[in-house]
Amino acid sequence: MKLFLKLILLIVFCWIQPSLAKHSAWHFKSSDVNALHSAAADQQIAYGKDPLQFAELRLPHKPGPYPVVIIIHGGCWVSKFADLHNTAALADALRASGYATWNVEYRREDNAGGGWPGTFTDVAQAADFLPTIADKYSLDLNRVIVIGHSAGGQLALWLAARHRLPTSGPLYSAKPLAVRGVVTLGGVTDMKAFREYNNSRRICDSSDVIGNLFGQTEEKITERYRSVSPIELLPFNVPQILIYGKDDKIVPATFGKTYQQVAQSKGDKVKIVEVPYAAHHELIVPNSVSWPVLHSAIKSLIKNQLSPDKNP
């Protein structure tokens, strides 16, 4: 009887194993993340005049000053895939962990005023707005890190690299907000390489999303890579932790590995962590398989303890 039961279990396992291999059905989608519960922000604050130039501030329920986590959502740099609701649950969970969170909305390529250069200047303006509210909300600007998911990962890395921009360009800021570290979650590290990847696999729908983001001629697009693509701006001299899901087919870890090699050759400290059983959207889900890795990464960067020889 026991042998018979074992045989049945083996048959059932062999039957479901091919289904398990098709793991995408088990993973979170963007809409699933949007449906997660999150408590309301303490404040919604405009950093500019456009209706999309705002961020949500969440403050821990204890006395400050608070370390600050800037959060930048993804969505292929267009509005139809994601907005700041996609990272609201993450922002709320980090508030519960003792961090002030600044969850940024910004104009995308298909919004009026977005694209080049508005998408980038919005994110920069949102970060640089923090000193104007730091005293009022007890924010510790000596302990600021930035987290970005997917396309937001590119924007997060770019925020940390703004001191590398030429003074003559439209994205230059005289005194960009200094950040202590960057965490990317399934982040785009090389916009040229991702453009080729997207256009061959239609990751961001059927459009040449990066070509549309930069606009104009191929010559202009190539020129603009040098101003915003993280791999083109190295070294930052800012510690970076790149987290990828092992099952991620939207932005696979190969992007991070190539970037890490270039970054380390130029002297930057960059860690890569691949999370088993995670794909693209688990990375922004509190209490998912990736949550302990993210929590540890934030803690190590806030404490300025990142070592290339230790896990975050």
PDB file of C-alpha atoms in Angstrom:
ATOM      1  CA  MET A   1       0.000   0.000   0.000  1.00  0.00           C
ATOM      2  CA  LYS A   2       2.812   2.409   0.914  1.00  0.00           C
ATOM      3  CA  LEU A   3       4.604   1.564  -2.326  1.00  0.00           C
ATOM      4  CA  PHE A   4       1.393   2.211  -4.255  1.00  0.00           C
ATOM      5  CA  LEU A   5       0.986   5.633  -2.614  1.00  0.00           C
ATOM      6  CA  LYS A   6       4.582   6.532  -3.374  1.00  0.00           C
ATOM      7  CA  LEU A   7       4.018   5.570  -7.004  1.00  0.00           C
ATOM      8  CA  ILE A   8       0.913   7.759  -7.188  1.00  0.00           C
ATOM      9  CA  LEU A   9       2.786  10.696  -5.665  1.00  0.00           C
ATOM     10  CA  LEU A  10       5.617  10.233  -8.147  1.00  0.00           C
ATOM     11  CA  ILE A  11       3.185  10.216 -11.059  1.00  0.00           C
ATOM     12  CA  VAL A  12       1.462  13.379  -9.750  1.00  0.00           C
ATOM     13  CA  PHE A  13       4.838  15.118  -9.279  1.00  0.00           C
ATOM     14  CA  CYS A  14       5.959  14.232 -12.818  1.00  0.00           C
ATOM     15  CA  TRP A  15       2.623  15.519 -14.122  1.00  0.00           C
ATOM     16  CA  ILE A  16       2.812  18.907 -12.371  1.00  0.00           C
ATOM     17  CA  GLN A  17       6.543  19.466 -12.871  1.00  0.00           C
ATOM     18  CA  PRO A  18       6.158  20.818 -16.442  1.00  0.00           C
ATOM     19  CA  SER A  19       3.553  23.236 -15.123  1.00  0.00           C
ATOM     20  CA  LEU A  20       5.946  24.403 -12.417  1.00  0.00           C
ATOM     21  CA  ALA A  21       8.550  25.032 -15.113  1.00  0.00           C
ATOM     22  CA  LYS A  22       6.133  27.539 -16.590  1.00  0.00           C
ATOM     23  CA  HIS A  23       6.754  29.652 -13.519  1.00  0.00           C
ATOM     24  CA  SER A  24       5.387  32.938 -14.885  1.00  0.00           C
ATOM     25  CA  ALA A  25       1.875  31.961 -13.808  1.00  0.00           C
ATOM     26  CA  TRP A  26       3.067  31.836 -10.204  1.00  0.00           C
ATOM     27  CA  HIS A  27       4.698  35.241 -10.177  1.00  0.00           C
ATOM     28  CA  PHE A  28       3.287  38.658  -9.333  1.00  0.00           C
ATOM     29  CA  LYS A  29       2.184  40.983 -12.107  1.00  0.00           C
ATOM     30  CA  SER A  30       2.119  44.758 -11.885  1.00  0.00           C
ATOM     31  CA  SER A  31      -1.644  44.712 -11.298  1.00  0.00           C
ATOM     32  CA  ASP A  32      -1.182  42.290  -8.393  1.00  0.00           C
ATOM     33  CA  VAL A  33       1.261  44.690  -6.757  1.00  0.00           C
ATOM     34  CA  ASN A  34      -1.139  47.605  -7.230  1.00  0.00           C
ATOM     35  CA  ALA A  35      -3.815  45.610  -5.390  1.00  0.00           C
ATOM     36  CA  LEU A  36      -1.690  45.215  -2.258  1.00  0.00           C
ATOM     37  CA  HIS A  37      -2.869  47.092   0.807  1.00  0.00           C
ATOM     38  CA  SER A  38      -0.948  50.174   1.888  1.00  0.00           C
ATOM     39  CA  ALA A  39      -1.781  52.747   4.525  1.00  0.00           C
ATOM     40  CA  ALA A  40      -2.137  56.308   3.279  1.00  0.00           C
ATOM     41  CA  ALA A  41       0.857  58.589   3.078  1.00  0.00           C
ATOM     42  CA  ASP A  42       1.308  61.207   5.778  1.00  0.00           C
ATOM     43  CA  GLN A  43       1.667  63.919   3.163  1.00  0.00           C
ATOM     44  CA  GLN A  44       1.321  64.300  -0.595  1.00  0.00           C
ATOM     45  CA  ILE A  45       3.664  67.144  -1.550  1.00  0.00           C
ATOM     46  CA  ALA A  46       4.137  68.875  -4.883  1.00  0.00           C
ATOM     47  CA  TYR A  47       7.741  69.442  -5.938  1.00  0.00           C
ATOM     48  CA  GLY A  48       6.690  71.245  -9.127  1.00  0.00           C
ATOM     49  CA  LYS A  49       3.688  72.842 -10.804  1.00  0.00           C
ATOM     50  CA  ASP A  50       2.572  69.981 -13.058  1.00  0.00           C
ATOM     51  CA  PRO A  51      -0.103  67.643 -11.598  1.00  0.00           C
ATOM     52  CA  LEU A  52       2.322  64.720 -11.947  1.00  0.00           C
ATOM     53  CA  GLN A  53       5.145  66.484 -10.111  1.00  0.00           C
ATOM     54  CA  PHE A  54       4.465  65.232  -6.612  1.00  0.00           C
ATOM     55  CA  ALA A  55       5.613  62.618  -4.115  1.00  0.00           C
ATOM     56  CA  GLU A  56       4.151  60.822  -1.129  1.00  0.00           C
ATOM     57  CA  LEU A  57       5.942  61.240   2.189  1.00  0.00           C
ATOM     58  CA  ARG A  58       5.550  58.560   4.846  1.00  0.00           C
ATOM     59  CA  LEU A  59       7.035  59.024   8.305  1.00  0.00           C
ATOM     60  CA  PRO A  60       7.719  56.370  10.965  1.00  0.00           C
ATOM     61  CA  HIS A  61       5.603  56.472  14.101  1.00  0.00           C
ATOM     62  CA  LYS A  62       8.503  57.420  16.353  1.00  0.00           C
ATOM     63  CA  PRO A  63      10.635  60.524  16.911  1.00  0.00           C
ATOM     64  CA  GLY A  64      13.095  61.575  14.191  1.00  0.00           C
ATOM     65  CA  PRO A  65      15.405  62.442  12.651  1.00  0.00           C
ATOM     66  CA  TYR A  66      14.643  59.728  10.111  1.00  0.00           C
ATOM     67  CA  PRO A  67      16.858  58.093   7.510  1.00  0.00           C
ATOM     68  CA  VAL A  68      15.257  58.640   4.101  1.00  0.00           C
ATOM     69  CA  VAL A  69      14.531  56.202   1.285  1.00  0.00           C
ATOM     70  CA  ILE A  70      13.685  57.799  -2.065  1.00  0.00           C
ATOM     71  CA  ILE A  71      11.585  55.345  -4.097  1.00  0.00           C
ATOM     72  CA  ILE A  72      11.223  55.523  -7.883  1.00  0.00           C
ATOM     73  CA  HIS A  73       8.683  53.279  -9.569  1.00  0.00           C
ATOM     74  CA  GLY A  74       9.227  51.657 -12.947  1.00  0.00           C
ATOM     75  CA  GLY A  75       6.954  51.055 -15.899  1.00  0.00           C
ATOM     76  CA  CYS A  76       9.098  51.302 -19.049  1.00  0.00           C
ATOM     77  CA  TRP A  77       9.206  55.113 -18.802  1.00  0.00           C
ATOM     78  CA  VAL A  78       5.563  55.271 -19.964  1.00  0.00           C
ATOM     79  CA  SER A  79       2.392  55.866 -17.979  1.00  0.00           C
ATOM     80  CA  LYS A  80       0.306  52.824 -18.925  1.00  0.00           C
ATOM     81  CA  PHE A  81       2.441  50.261 -17.074  1.00  0.00           C
ATOM     82  CA  ALA A  82       2.879  51.762 -13.596  1.00  0.00           C
ATOM     83  CA  ASP A  83       2.649  54.824 -11.386  1.00  0.00           C
ATOM     84  CA  LEU A  84       3.572  55.488  -7.764  1.00  0.00           C
ATOM     85  CA  HIS A  85       0.757  53.183  -6.563  1.00  0.00           C
ATOM     86  CA  ASN A  86       2.991  50.349  -7.760  1.00  0.00           C
ATOM     87  CA  THR A  87       5.496  51.168  -5.004  1.00  0.00           C
ATOM     88  CA  ALA A  88       3.050  52.340  -2.322  1.00  0.00           C
ATOM     89  CA  ALA A  89       3.044  49.020  -0.442  1.00  0.00           C
ATOM     90  CA  LEU A  90       6.838  49.022  -0.475  1.00  0.00           C
ATOM     91  CA  ALA A  91       6.933  52.616   0.803  1.00  0.00           C
ATOM     92  CA  ASP A  92       4.462  51.785   3.563  1.00  0.00           C
ATOM     93  CA  ALA A  93       6.365  48.676   4.676  1.00  0.00           C
ATOM     94  CA  LEU A  94       9.640  50.601   4.833  1.00  0.00           C
ATOM     95  CA  ARG A  95       7.943  53.288   6.919  1.00  0.00           C
ATOM     96  CA  ALA A  96       6.991  50.521   9.377  1.00  0.00           C
ATOM     97  CA  SER A  97      10.665  49.509   9.417  1.00  0.00           C
ATOM     98  CA  GLY A  98      11.717  52.958  10.589  1.00  0.00           C
ATOM     99  CA  TYR A  99      12.499  54.807   7.352  1.00  0.00           C
ATOM    100  CA  ALA A 100      10.937  57.973   6.003  1.00  0.00           C
ATOM    101  CA  THR A 101       9.924  57.210   2.419  1.00  0.00           C
ATOM    102  CA  TRP A 102       9.630  59.670  -0.457  1.00  0.00           C
ATOM    103  CA  ASN A 103       7.668  57.820  -3.159  1.00  0.00           C
ATOM    104  CA  VAL A 104       8.089  59.861  -6.331  1.00  0.00           C
ATOM    105  CA  GLU A 105       5.674  60.410  -9.194  1.00  0.00           C
ATOM    106  CA  TYR A 106       7.062  61.898 -12.403  1.00  0.00           C
ATOM    107  CA  ARG A 107       6.102  62.591 -15.991  1.00  0.00           C
ATOM    108  CA  ARG A 108       6.713  59.716 -18.385  1.00  0.00           C
ATOM    109  CA  GLU A 109       7.444  59.697 -22.107  1.00  0.00           C
ATOM    110  CA  ASP A 110       3.745  59.787 -23.023  1.00  0.00           C
ATOM    111  CA  ASN A 111       2.825  62.578 -20.569  1.00  0.00           C
ATOM    112  CA  ALA A 112       2.897  66.223 -21.588  1.00  0.00           C
ATOM    113  CA  GLY A 113       6.298  67.564 -20.610  1.00  0.00           C
ATOM    114  CA  GLY A 114       7.758  64.082 -20.120  1.00  0.00           C
ATOM    115  CA  GLY A 115      10.361  62.271 -22.186  1.00  0.00           C
ATOM    116  CA  TRP A 116      13.530  64.198 -22.869  1.00  0.00           C
ATOM    117  CA  PRO A 117      14.461  65.981 -20.666  1.00  0.00           C
ATOM    118  CA  GLY A 118      11.335  66.237 -18.488  1.00  0.00           C
ATOM    119  CA  THR A 119      11.285  62.669 -17.132  1.00  0.00           C
ATOM    120  CA  PHE A 120      14.827  63.081 -15.844  1.00  0.00           C
ATOM    121  CA  THR A 121      14.512  66.628 -14.571  1.00  0.00           C
ATOM    122  CA  ASP A 122      11.357  65.619 -12.670  1.00  0.00           C
ATOM    123  CA  VAL A 123      13.157  62.883 -10.745  1.00  0.00           C
ATOM    124  CA  ALA A 124      16.084  65.211 -10.063  1.00  0.00           C
ATOM    125  CA  GLN A 125      13.757  67.986  -8.909  1.00  0.00           C
ATOM    126  CA  ALA A 126      11.914  65.586  -6.595  1.00  0.00           C
ATOM    127  CA  ALA A 127      15.162  64.519  -4.931  1.00  0.00           C
ATOM    128  CA  ASP A 128      16.495  68.057  -4.662  1.00  0.00           C
ATOM    129  CA  PHE A 129      13.224  69.180  -3.068  1.00  0.00           C
ATOM    130  CA  LEU A 130      13.930  67.217   0.125  1.00  0.00           C
ATOM    131  CA  PRO A 131      16.138  69.902   1.760  1.00  0.00           C
ATOM    132  CA  THR A 132      13.179  72.312   1.668  1.00  0.00           C
ATOM    133  CA  ILE A 133      11.094  69.988   3.890  1.00  0.00           C
ATOM    134  CA  ALA A 134      13.838  68.282   5.904  1.00  0.00           C
ATOM    135  CA  ASP A 135      13.529  70.423   9.033  1.00  0.00           C
ATOM    136  CA  LYS A 136       9.724  70.367   9.070  1.00  0.00           C
ATOM    137  CA  TYR A 137       9.549  66.567   8.877  1.00  0.00           C
ATOM    138  CA  SER A 138      12.779  65.698  10.733  1.00  0.00           C
ATOM    139  CA  LEU A 139      14.524  64.102   7.754  1.00  0.00           C
ATOM    140  CA  ASP A 140      18.177  63.155   8.106  1.00  0.00           C
ATOM    141  CA  LEU A 141      19.709  64.153   4.775  1.00  0.00           C
ATOM    142  CA  ASN A 142      23.033  62.603   5.754  1.00  0.00           C
ATOM    143  CA  ARG A 143      21.324  59.208   5.561  1.00  0.00           C
ATOM    144  CA  VAL A 144      19.541  59.135   2.210  1.00  0.00           C
ATOM    145  CA  ILE A 145      19.460  56.199  -0.163  1.00  0.00           C
ATOM    146  CA  VAL A 146      17.489  55.712  -3.350  1.00  0.00           C
ATOM    147  CA  ILE A 147      15.623  52.608  -4.535  1.00  0.00           C
ATOM    148  CA  GLY A 148      14.413  52.129  -8.095  1.00  0.00           C
ATOM    149  CA  HIS A 149      12.428  49.311  -9.687  1.00  0.00           C
ATOM    150  CA  SER A 150      12.925  48.352 -13.346  1.00  0.00           C
ATOM    151  CA  ALA A 151      13.051  51.595 -15.373  1.00  0.00           C
ATOM    152  CA  GLY A 152      13.082  53.321 -11.994  1.00  0.00           C
ATOM    153  CA  GLY A 153      16.336  51.483 -11.334  1.00  0.00           C
ATOM    154  CA  GLN A 154      17.918  53.398 -14.188  1.00  0.00           C
ATOM    155  CA  LEU A 155      16.581  56.642 -12.733  1.00  0.00           C
ATOM    156  CA  ALA A 156      17.841  55.739  -9.252  1.00  0.00           C
ATOM    157  CA  LEU A 157      21.361  55.048 -10.500  1.00  0.00           C
ATOM    158  CA  TRP A 158      21.246  58.233 -12.553  1.00  0.00           C
ATOM    159  CA  LEU A 159      20.335  60.256  -9.453  1.00  0.00           C
ATOM    160  CA  ALA A 160      23.495  59.005  -7.774  1.00  0.00           C
ATOM    161  CA  ALA A 161      25.561  59.909 -10.854  1.00  0.00           C
ATOM    162  CA  ARG A 162      24.422  63.485 -11.419  1.00  0.00           C
ATOM    163  CA  HIS A 163      27.669  64.935 -10.109  1.00  0.00           C
ATOM    164  CA  ARG A 164      29.230  63.358 -13.219  1.00  0.00           C
ATOM    165  CA  LEU A 165      27.110  65.355 -15.678  1.00  0.00           C
ATOM    166  CA  PRO A 166      28.685  68.085 -17.808  1.00  0.00           C
ATOM    167  CA  THR A 167      27.839  71.630 -16.762  1.00  0.00           C
ATOM    168  CA  SER A 168      26.717  72.494 -20.281  1.00  0.00           C
ATOM    169  CA  GLY A 169      23.948  69.887 -20.482  1.00  0.00           C
ATOM    170  CA  PRO A 170      20.205  70.355 -19.829  1.00  0.00           C
ATOM    171  CA  LEU A 171      20.275  67.880 -16.909  1.00  0.00           C
ATOM    172  CA  TYR A 172      23.039  69.542 -14.929  1.00  0.00           C
ATOM    173  CA  SER A 173      22.343  70.519 -11.303  1.00  0.00           C
ATOM    174  CA  ALA A 174      24.813  72.673  -9.419  1.00  0.00           C
ATOM    175  CA  LYS A 175      24.137  70.981  -6.058  1.00  0.00           C
ATOM    176  CA  PRO A 176      22.466  67.602  -6.567  1.00  0.00           C
ATOM    177  CA  LEU A 177      21.260  65.871  -3.419  1.00  0.00           C
ATOM    178  CA  ALA A 178      23.950  63.470  -2.234  1.00  0.00           C
ATOM    179  CA  VAL A 179      22.822  59.890  -1.613  1.00  0.00           C
ATOM    180  CA  ARG A 180      24.584  57.333   0.543  1.00  0.00           C
ATOM    181  CA  GLY A 181      23.771  54.392  -1.718  1.00  0.00           C
ATOM    182  CA  VAL A 182      21.518  52.932  -4.401  1.00  0.00           C
ATOM    183  CA  VAL A 183      19.422  49.763  -4.495  1.00  0.00           C
ATOM    184  CA  THR A 184      18.017  48.660  -7.830  1.00  0.00           C
ATOM    185  CA  LEU A 185      15.275  46.054  -8.079  1.00  0.00           C
ATOM    186  CA  GLY A 186      15.328  44.438 -11.507  1.00  0.00           C
ATOM    187  CA  GLY A 187      16.952  47.673 -12.640  1.00  0.00           C
ATOM    188  CA  VAL A 188      17.990  48.785 -16.117  1.00  0.00           C
ATOM    189  CA  THR A 189      21.705  49.575 -15.989  1.00  0.00           C
ATOM    190  CA  ASP A 190      22.465  50.116 -19.685  1.00  0.00           C
ATOM    191  CA  MET A 191      19.867  51.931 -21.779  1.00  0.00           C
ATOM    192  CA  LYS A 192      21.491  51.118 -25.122  1.00  0.00           C
ATOM    193  CA  ALA A 193      21.613  47.392 -24.348  1.00  0.00           C
ATOM    194  CA  PHE A 194      18.068  47.432 -22.949  1.00  0.00           C
ATOM    195  CA  ARG A 195      16.800  49.213 -26.063  1.00  0.00           C
ATOM    196  CA  GLU A 196      18.137  46.363 -28.198  1.00  0.00           C
ATOM    197  CA  TYR A 197      16.729  43.769 -25.776  1.00  0.00           C
ATOM    198  CA  ASN A 198      13.315  45.436 -25.672  1.00  0.00           C
ATOM    199  CA  ASN A 199      13.063  45.934 -29.410  1.00  0.00           C
ATOM    200  CA  SER A 200      13.875  42.283 -30.110  1.00  0.00           C
ATOM    201  CA  ARG A 201      11.575  40.829 -27.412  1.00  0.00           C
ATOM    202  CA  ARG A 202       8.866  43.508 -27.060  1.00  0.00           C
ATOM    203  CA  ILE A 203       9.299  43.724 -23.294  1.00  0.00           C
ATOM    204  CA  CYS A 204       7.678  47.175 -23.169  1.00  0.00           C
ATOM    205  CA  ASP A 205       4.910  46.394 -25.660  1.00  0.00           C
ATOM    206  CA  SER A 206       5.556  46.913 -29.357  1.00  0.00           C
ATOM    207  CA  SER A 207       7.154  50.351 -29.279  1.00  0.00           C
ATOM    208  CA  ASP A 208      10.779  51.451 -29.318  1.00  0.00           C
ATOM    209  CA  VAL A 209      10.254  52.943 -25.891  1.00  0.00           C
ATOM    210  CA  ILE A 210      13.780  54.272 -25.359  1.00  0.00           C
ATOM    211  CA  GLY A 211      13.932  55.686 -28.876  1.00  0.00           C
ATOM    212  CA  ASN A 212      10.634  57.446 -28.173  1.00  0.00           C
ATOM    213  CA  LEU A 213      11.890  58.607 -24.762  1.00  0.00           C
ATOM    214  CA  PHE A 214      14.938  60.282 -26.271  1.00  0.00           C
ATOM    215  CA  GLY A 215      13.317  61.239 -29.575  1.00  0.00           C
ATOM    216  CA  GLN A 216      14.722  62.848 -32.683  1.00  0.00           C
ATOM    217  CA  THR A 217      17.578  61.216 -34.610  1.00  0.00           C
ATOM    218  CA  GLU A 218      19.798  58.235 -33.858  1.00  0.00           C
ATOM    219  CA  GLU A 219      22.633  60.720 -33.414  1.00  0.00           C
ATOM    220  CA  LYS A 220      20.677  62.481 -30.660  1.00  0.00           C
ATOM    221  CA  ILE A 221      19.714  59.178 -29.053  1.00  0.00           C
ATOM    222  CA  THR A 222      23.376  58.116 -28.918  1.00  0.00           C
ATOM    223  CA  GLU A 223      24.318  61.486 -27.442  1.00  0.00           C
ATOM    224  CA  ARG A 224      21.635  61.174 -24.758  1.00  0.00           C
ATOM    225  CA  TYR A 225      22.783  57.717 -23.687  1.00  0.00           C
ATOM    226  CA  ARG A 226      25.912  59.435 -22.417  1.00  0.00           C
ATOM    227  CA  SER A 227      23.836  61.720 -20.172  1.00  0.00           C
ATOM    228  CA  VAL A 228      21.475  59.224 -18.547  1.00  0.00           C
ATOM    229  CA  SER A 229      22.574  55.622 -19.079  1.00  0.00           C
ATOM    230  CA  PRO A 230      24.187  54.490 -15.806  1.00  0.00           C
ATOM    231  CA  ILE A 231      26.909  52.419 -17.444  1.00  0.00           C
ATOM    232  CA  GLU A 232      28.036  55.501 -19.396  1.00  0.00           C
ATOM    233  CA  LEU A 233      28.401  57.626 -16.243  1.00  0.00           C
ATOM    234  CA  LEU A 234      30.577  55.325 -14.134  1.00  0.00           C
ATOM    235  CA  PRO A 235      32.227  55.658 -11.696  1.00  0.00           C
ATOM    236  CA  PHE A 236      29.802  57.280  -9.220  1.00  0.00           C
ATOM    237  CA  ASN A 237      31.795  56.673  -6.037  1.00  0.00           C
ATOM    238  CA  VAL A 238      28.490  55.634  -4.447  1.00  0.00           C
ATOM    239  CA  PRO A 239      27.879  52.042  -3.200  1.00  0.00           C
ATOM    240  CA  GLN A 240      25.298  50.135  -5.212  1.00  0.00           C
ATOM    241  CA  ILE A 241      23.362  46.921  -4.575  1.00  0.00           C
ATOM    242  CA  LEU A 242      21.628  45.379  -7.590  1.00  0.00           C
ATOM    243  CA  ILE A 243      18.901  42.848  -6.782  1.00  0.00           C
ATOM    244  CA  TYR A 244      17.411  40.606  -9.478  1.00  0.00           C
ATOM    245  CA  GLY A 245      14.945  37.752  -9.471  1.00  0.00           C
ATOM    246  CA  LYS A 246      16.390  34.528 -10.856  1.00  0.00           C
ATOM    247  CA  ASP A 247      13.177  34.044 -12.844  1.00  0.00           C
ATOM    248  CA  ASP A 248      13.116  37.603 -14.197  1.00  0.00           C
ATOM    249  CA  LYS A 249      12.719  37.711 -17.972  1.00  0.00           C
ATOM    250  CA  ILE A 250      11.822  41.422 -18.125  1.00  0.00           C
ATOM    251  CA  VAL A 251      15.177  42.703 -16.871  1.00  0.00           C
ATOM    252  CA  PRO A 252      17.375  39.643 -16.258  1.00  0.00           C
ATOM    253  CA  ALA A 253      20.440  39.653 -14.037  1.00  0.00           C
ATOM    254  CA  THR A 254      22.776  39.623 -17.039  1.00  0.00           C
ATOM    255  CA  PHE A 255      22.299  43.390 -17.227  1.00  0.00           C
ATOM    256  CA  GLY A 256      23.535  43.741 -13.668  1.00  0.00           C
ATOM    257  CA  LYS A 257      26.471  41.374 -14.133  1.00  0.00           C
ATOM    258  CA  THR A 258      27.816  43.230 -17.158  1.00  0.00           C
ATOM    259  CA  TYR A 259      27.361  46.535 -15.369  1.00  0.00           C
ATOM    260  CA  GLN A 260      29.086  45.244 -12.225  1.00  0.00           C
ATOM    261  CA  GLN A 261      32.190  44.263 -14.207  1.00  0.00           C
ATOM    262  CA  VAL A 262      32.485  47.735 -15.716  1.00  0.00           C
ATOM    263  CA  ALA A 263      31.722  49.487 -12.414  1.00  0.00           C
ATOM    264  CA  GLN A 264      34.254  47.492 -10.431  1.00  0.00           C
ATOM    265  CA  SER A 265      36.919  48.009 -13.087  1.00  0.00           C
ATOM    266  CA  LYS A 266      36.445  51.747 -12.487  1.00  0.00           C
ATOM    267  CA  GLY A 267      36.581  51.489  -8.707  1.00  0.00           C
ATOM    268  CA  ASP A 268      32.910  51.471  -7.688  1.00  0.00           C
ATOM    269  CA  LYS A 269      31.563  49.069  -5.054  1.00  0.00           C
ATOM    270  CA  VAL A 270      28.716  47.107  -6.621  1.00  0.00           C
ATOM    271  CA  LYS A 271      27.013  44.021  -5.193  1.00  0.00           C
ATOM    272  CA  ILE A 272      24.646  41.750  -7.119  1.00  0.00           C
ATOM    273  CA  VAL A 273      22.124  39.486  -5.395  1.00  0.00           C
ATOM    274  CA  GLU A 274      19.933  37.032  -7.332  1.00  0.00           C
ATOM    275  CA  VAL A 275      16.818  35.936  -5.468  1.00  0.00           C
ATOM    276  CA  PRO A 276      15.587  32.374  -6.082  1.00  0.00           C
ATOM    277  CA  TYR A 277      11.885  31.953  -6.959  1.00  0.00           C
ATOM    278  CA  ALA A 278      11.496  35.676  -7.668  1.00  0.00           C
ATOM    279  CA  ALA A 279      10.745  37.229 -11.039  1.00  0.00           C
ATOM    280  CA  HIS A 280      10.349  40.963 -11.763  1.00  0.00           C
ATOM    281  CA  HIS A 281       7.549  42.168  -9.514  1.00  0.00           C
ATOM    282  CA  GLU A 282       8.194  40.121  -6.371  1.00  0.00           C
ATOM    283  CA  LEU A 283      11.097  42.508  -5.839  1.00  0.00           C
ATOM    284  CA  ILE A 284       8.736  45.306  -4.741  1.00  0.00           C
ATOM    285  CA  VAL A 285       6.377  43.119  -2.705  1.00  0.00           C
ATOM    286  CA  PRO A 286       6.788  43.359   1.090  1.00  0.00           C
ATOM    287  CA  ASN A 287       7.315  39.992   2.772  1.00  0.00           C
ATOM    288  CA  SER A 288       7.973  38.236  -0.535  1.00  0.00           C
ATOM    289  CA  VAL A 289      11.003  35.987  -1.039  1.00  0.00           C
ATOM    290  CA  SER A 290      13.085  39.070  -1.886  1.00  0.00           C
ATOM    291  CA  TRP A 291      12.096  41.113   1.171  1.00  0.00           C
ATOM    292  CA  PRO A 292      14.892  39.967   3.535  1.00  0.00           C
ATOM    293  CA  VAL A 293      17.495  40.767   0.855  1.00  0.00           C
ATOM    294  CA  LEU A 294      16.077  44.236   0.247  1.00  0.00           C
ATOM    295  CA  HIS A 295      15.757  44.980   3.945  1.00  0.00           C
ATOM    296  CA  SER A 296      19.357  43.926   4.542  1.00  0.00           C
ATOM    297  CA  ALA A 297      20.586  45.984   1.571  1.00  0.00           C
ATOM    298  CA  ILE A 298      18.900  49.148   2.839  1.00  0.00           C
ATOM    299  CA  LYS A 299      20.247  48.640   6.336  1.00  0.00           C
ATOM    300  CA  SER A 300      23.823  48.128   5.120  1.00  0.00           C
ATOM    301  CA  LEU A 301      23.756  51.217   2.895  1.00  0.00           C
ATOM    302  CA  ILE A 302      22.205  53.430   5.564  1.00  0.00           C
ATOM    303  CA  LYS A 303      24.972  52.322   7.910  1.00  0.00           C
ATOM    304  CA  ASN A 304      27.563  52.706   5.128  1.00  0.00           C
ATOM    305  CA  GLN A 305      28.755  49.130   5.667  1.00  0.00           C
ATOM    306  CA  LEU A 306      28.696  47.746   2.128  1.00  0.00           C
ATOM    307  CA  SER A 307      31.624  45.459   1.449  1.00  0.00           C
ATOM    308  CA  PRO A 308      32.181  43.699  -1.884  1.00  0.00           C
ATOM    309  CA  ASP A 309      33.138  40.565   0.085  1.00  0.00           C
ATOM    310  CA  LYS A 310      29.996  40.372   2.221  1.00  0.00           C
ATOM    311  CA  ASN A 311      26.331  39.843   1.528  1.00  0.00           C
ATOM    312  CA  PRO A 312      24.137  42.914   2.176  1.00  0.00           C
TER     313      PRO A 312
END
